Tab-separated table of C-alpha atoms in Angstrom:
chain	number	residue	atom	x	y	z
B	1056	MET	CA	19.031	149.373	239.450
B	1057	ILE	CA	19.519	152.984	238.506
B	1058	ILE	CA	21.490	154.889	235.905
B	1059	LYS	CA	22.820	157.742	238.047
B	1060	ASN	CA	24.839	159.836	235.632
B	1061	ALA	CA	23.766	159.788	232.003
B	1062	LYS	CA	24.762	162.554	229.644
B	1063	PHE	CA	24.493	163.449	225.994
B	1064	LEU	CA	27.842	163.298	224.189
B	1065	ILE	CA	27.483	164.139	220.503
B	1066	SER	CA	25.324	163.948	217.408
B	1067	ALA	CA	27.202	162.523	214.441
B	1068	GLN	CA	26.169	162.069	210.838
B	1069	LYS	CA	28.550	159.173	210.206
B	1070	LEU	CA	30.948	156.774	211.888
B	1071	SER	CA	34.066	158.894	211.346
B	1072	GLN	CA	32.512	161.627	213.508
B	1073	CYS	CA	31.821	159.289	216.465
B	1074	PRO	CA	34.431	159.539	219.228
B	1075	ASN	CA	35.886	156.290	220.554
B	1076	LEU	CA	35.813	156.492	224.345
B	1077	GLY	CA	36.911	152.905	224.863
B	1078	LEU	CA	33.569	151.954	226.395
B	1079	PRO	CA	31.263	149.204	225.132
B	1080	GLU	CA	28.393	150.495	223.031
B	1081	VAL	CA	24.767	149.510	222.460
B	1082	ALA	CA	22.785	150.762	219.442
B	1083	LEU	CA	19.037	151.367	219.469
B	1084	LEU	CA	17.226	150.396	216.250
B	1085	GLY	CA	13.573	150.646	215.374
B	1086	ARG	CA	10.875	152.207	213.284
B	1087	SER	CA	10.397	155.954	213.454
B	1088	ASN	CA	8.453	156.893	216.593
B	1089	VAL	CA	8.729	153.447	218.228
B	1090	GLY	CA	10.072	154.916	221.482
B	1091	LYS	CA	13.884	154.773	221.353
B	1092	SER	CA	14.386	158.291	222.738
B	1093	SER	CA	11.642	157.748	225.330
B	1094	PHE	CA	13.504	154.592	226.383
B	1095	ILE	CA	16.674	156.606	227.045
B	1096	ASN	CA	14.739	159.160	229.079
B	1097	ALA	CA	12.848	156.531	231.083
B	1098	ILE	CA	15.783	154.352	232.104
B	1099	THR	CA	17.904	157.387	233.015
B	1100	ASN	CA	14.988	159.032	234.836
B	1101	ASN	CA	15.682	162.224	232.885
B	1102	SER	CA	12.801	163.304	230.659
B	1103	LYS	CA	14.953	165.911	228.897
B	1104	LEU	CA	18.049	163.841	228.042
B	1105	ALA	CA	16.973	162.606	224.591
B	1106	LYS	CA	14.692	164.707	222.420
B	1107	THR	CA	11.326	163.091	221.746
B	1108	SER	CA	8.619	164.027	219.270
B	1109	ASN	CA	5.243	162.810	218.110
B	1110	LYS	CA	6.386	163.465	214.544
B	1111	PRO	CA	8.263	160.517	212.966
B	1112	GLY	CA	11.771	161.105	211.630
B	1113	LYS	CA	12.995	163.646	214.193
B	1114	THR	CA	16.126	161.655	215.037
B	1115	ARG	CA	18.315	162.242	212.004
B	1116	LEU	CA	21.800	161.648	213.385
B	1117	ILE	CA	23.668	159.094	215.496
B	1118	ASN	CA	23.118	160.476	219.012
B	1119	LEU	CA	25.580	159.143	221.577
B	1120	PHE	CA	24.905	159.095	225.324
B	1121	ASP	CA	27.241	158.096	228.165
B	1122	PHE	CA	25.568	155.923	230.811
B	1123	ASP	CA	27.489	156.164	234.119
B	1124	SER	CA	30.796	155.965	232.207
B	1125	LYS	CA	30.047	152.220	231.914
B	1126	TYR	CA	28.760	152.112	228.344
B	1127	ILE	CA	27.616	154.276	225.448
B	1128	VAL	CA	24.069	154.205	224.063
B	1129	ALA	CA	23.610	155.202	220.417
B	1130	ASP	CA	20.134	156.446	219.479
B	1131	LEU	CA	19.879	155.895	215.719
B	1132	PRO	CA	17.458	157.344	213.153
B	1133	GLY	CA	14.337	155.239	212.787
B	1134	TYR	CA	13.607	153.122	209.780
B	1135	GLY	CA	10.252	153.229	208.037
B	1136	TYR	CA	8.025	156.249	207.711
B	1137	ALA	CA	9.672	159.655	207.963
B	1138	GLN	CA	8.890	162.846	206.100
B	1139	VAL	CA	12.286	163.195	204.458
B	1140	SER	CA	13.491	162.783	200.909
B	1141	ARG	CA	14.408	159.401	199.453
B	1142	GLU	CA	17.974	160.741	199.064
B	1143	MET	CA	18.180	161.534	202.793
B	1144	GLN	CA	16.791	158.085	203.665
B	1145	ASN	CA	19.454	156.489	201.438
B	1146	ASP	CA	22.173	158.550	203.168
B	1147	TRP	CA	20.847	157.435	206.578
B	1148	GLN	CA	20.898	153.803	205.470
B	1149	LYS	CA	24.464	154.027	204.147
B	1150	ASN	CA	25.758	155.842	207.253
B	1151	LEU	CA	23.930	153.534	209.665
B	1152	GLU	CA	25.124	150.396	207.911
B	1153	GLU	CA	28.706	151.674	208.073
B	1154	TYR	CA	28.271	152.424	211.780
B	1155	LEU	CA	26.623	149.078	212.615
B	1156	LEU	CA	29.153	146.965	210.710
B	1157	ASN	CA	32.359	148.874	211.481
B	1158	ARG	CA	32.008	150.314	214.990
B	1159	ASP	CA	34.624	148.391	216.999
B	1160	THR	CA	33.080	149.196	220.373
B	1161	LEU	CA	29.544	148.155	219.377
B	1162	LYS	CA	28.618	145.107	221.481
B	1163	LEU	CA	24.825	144.883	221.268
B	1164	LEU	CA	21.896	145.977	219.114
B	1165	ILE	CA	18.475	146.544	220.611
B	1166	GLN	CA	15.632	146.368	218.125
B	1167	PHE	CA	12.533	148.192	219.340
B	1168	ILE	CA	9.161	146.870	218.194
B	1169	ASP	CA	5.793	148.468	219.015
B	1170	SER	CA	3.857	145.884	221.033
B	1171	ARG	CA	0.475	147.342	220.019
B	1172	HIS	CA	0.765	146.123	216.433
B	1173	GLU	CA	1.677	143.044	214.467
B	1174	ILE	CA	5.370	142.958	213.631
B	1175	GLN	CA	5.888	145.147	210.564
B	1176	LYS	CA	7.592	144.211	207.297
B	1177	ASN	CA	10.498	146.602	207.886
B	1178	ASP	CA	10.965	145.168	211.412
B	1179	LEU	CA	11.324	141.719	209.835
B	1180	GLN	CA	13.725	143.082	207.209
B	1181	MET	CA	15.866	144.633	209.952
B	1182	GLN	CA	15.804	141.351	211.859
B	1183	GLU	CA	16.982	139.469	208.751
B	1184	TRP	CA	19.779	142.024	208.243
B	1185	ILE	CA	20.904	141.632	211.879
B	1186	ILE	CA	20.896	137.830	211.621
B	1187	HIS	CA	22.642	137.888	208.214
B	1188	HIS	CA	25.479	139.938	209.718
B	1189	ASN	CA	25.536	137.788	212.864
B	1190	LEU	CA	25.196	140.782	215.202
B	1191	PRO	CA	24.274	140.234	218.866
B	1192	SER	CA	20.834	141.643	219.550
B	1193	ILE	CA	17.733	141.625	221.707
B	1194	VAL	CA	14.221	142.982	221.214
B	1195	ILE	CA	12.380	145.491	223.365
B	1196	ALA	CA	8.589	145.499	223.044
B	1197	THR	CA	7.639	149.146	223.529
B	1198	LYS	CA	4.384	150.737	224.648
B	1199	ILE	CA	3.537	147.566	226.575
B	1200	ASP	CA	1.315	149.624	228.909
B	1201	LEU	CA	-0.988	150.215	225.918
B	1202	THR	CA	-1.343	146.480	225.287
B	1203	SER	CA	-4.203	144.867	227.153
B	1204	LYS	CA	-2.964	143.141	230.325
B	1205	SER	CA	-4.516	139.857	229.220
B	1206	LYS	CA	-2.506	139.966	225.973
B	1207	ILE	CA	0.953	141.016	227.258
B	1208	PHE	CA	2.209	137.478	227.896
B	1209	SER	CA	1.034	136.165	224.519
B	1210	LYS	CA	2.419	139.247	222.726
B	1211	LEU	CA	5.866	138.755	224.279
B	1212	ASN	CA	5.804	135.043	223.414
B	1213	GLU	CA	4.784	135.825	219.837
B	1214	LEU	CA	7.688	138.279	219.482
B	1215	LYS	CA	10.118	135.702	220.922
B	1216	LYS	CA	8.870	133.105	218.468
B	1217	VAL	CA	9.033	135.411	215.431
B	1218	THR	CA	12.340	137.137	216.256
B	1219	LYS	CA	14.091	134.134	217.836
B	1220	ARG	CA	15.711	136.520	220.304
B	1221	GLU	CA	15.314	137.537	223.907
B	1222	VAL	CA	12.421	140.000	224.326
B	1223	PHE	CA	11.962	142.528	227.116
B	1224	PRO	CA	8.746	144.470	227.767
B	1225	PHE	CA	9.057	148.244	228.132
B	1226	SER	CA	6.856	151.222	228.889
B	1227	ALA	CA	8.034	154.831	229.096
B	1228	SER	CA	5.352	155.520	231.716
B	1229	ASP	CA	5.553	152.306	233.785
B	1230	LYS	CA	9.056	152.006	235.246
B	1231	ARG	CA	8.653	148.445	236.578
B	1232	TYR	CA	10.285	146.986	233.451
B	1233	ASN	CA	13.439	149.122	233.671
B	1234	ASP	CA	15.395	147.068	236.223
B	1235	ALA	CA	15.416	143.892	234.121
B	1236	ILE	CA	16.654	145.818	231.074
B	1237	ILE	CA	19.370	147.699	232.980
B	1238	LYS	CA	20.477	144.445	234.655
B	1239	TYR	CA	20.754	142.767	231.239
B	1240	LEU	CA	22.765	145.680	229.811
B	1241	ASP	CA	25.104	145.719	232.813
B	1242	GLU	CA	25.680	141.957	232.627
B	1243	THR	CA	26.152	141.980	228.849
B	1244	LEU	CA	28.245	145.105	228.379
B	1245	ILE	CA	30.398	145.432	231.494
């Protein structure tokens, strides 16, 4: 399965600036530098579509992308460590909460968790927030290529057990995981 025509639409600070194109939407959530932008680039096979950085906190707005005019993907600012003021982090939180709770076209949240580490406290807090608001979501375990092959299966099972959600492995450099994710998105959103 291939995304043939993905394009950047707009960067918006808050919900009122997000255009409604009448397409279902999926939002990408995760810690700063977990691989959300790399995910967009990998599954669209376009390394320049979403801006990536080694420095946490580079995504500061709601970045909307059109995937084949089938659905919209929203790359959201990461939670956790970022070199920005507390005031800016509070603004992000307020704007993201408004977007996540009030976006009519939002059909799915994808929470990205770094497979190399134990699940972090702010990942668990985000999970609790998602469950509290009864929002449909899945988990993507990023950087799976950096997890030892003998531990991948147990890591995925651990994440399923802790998050109580469907978990997909993902690697920005190893494309073999992309088809299952794209198939899930197509079946869920279209």
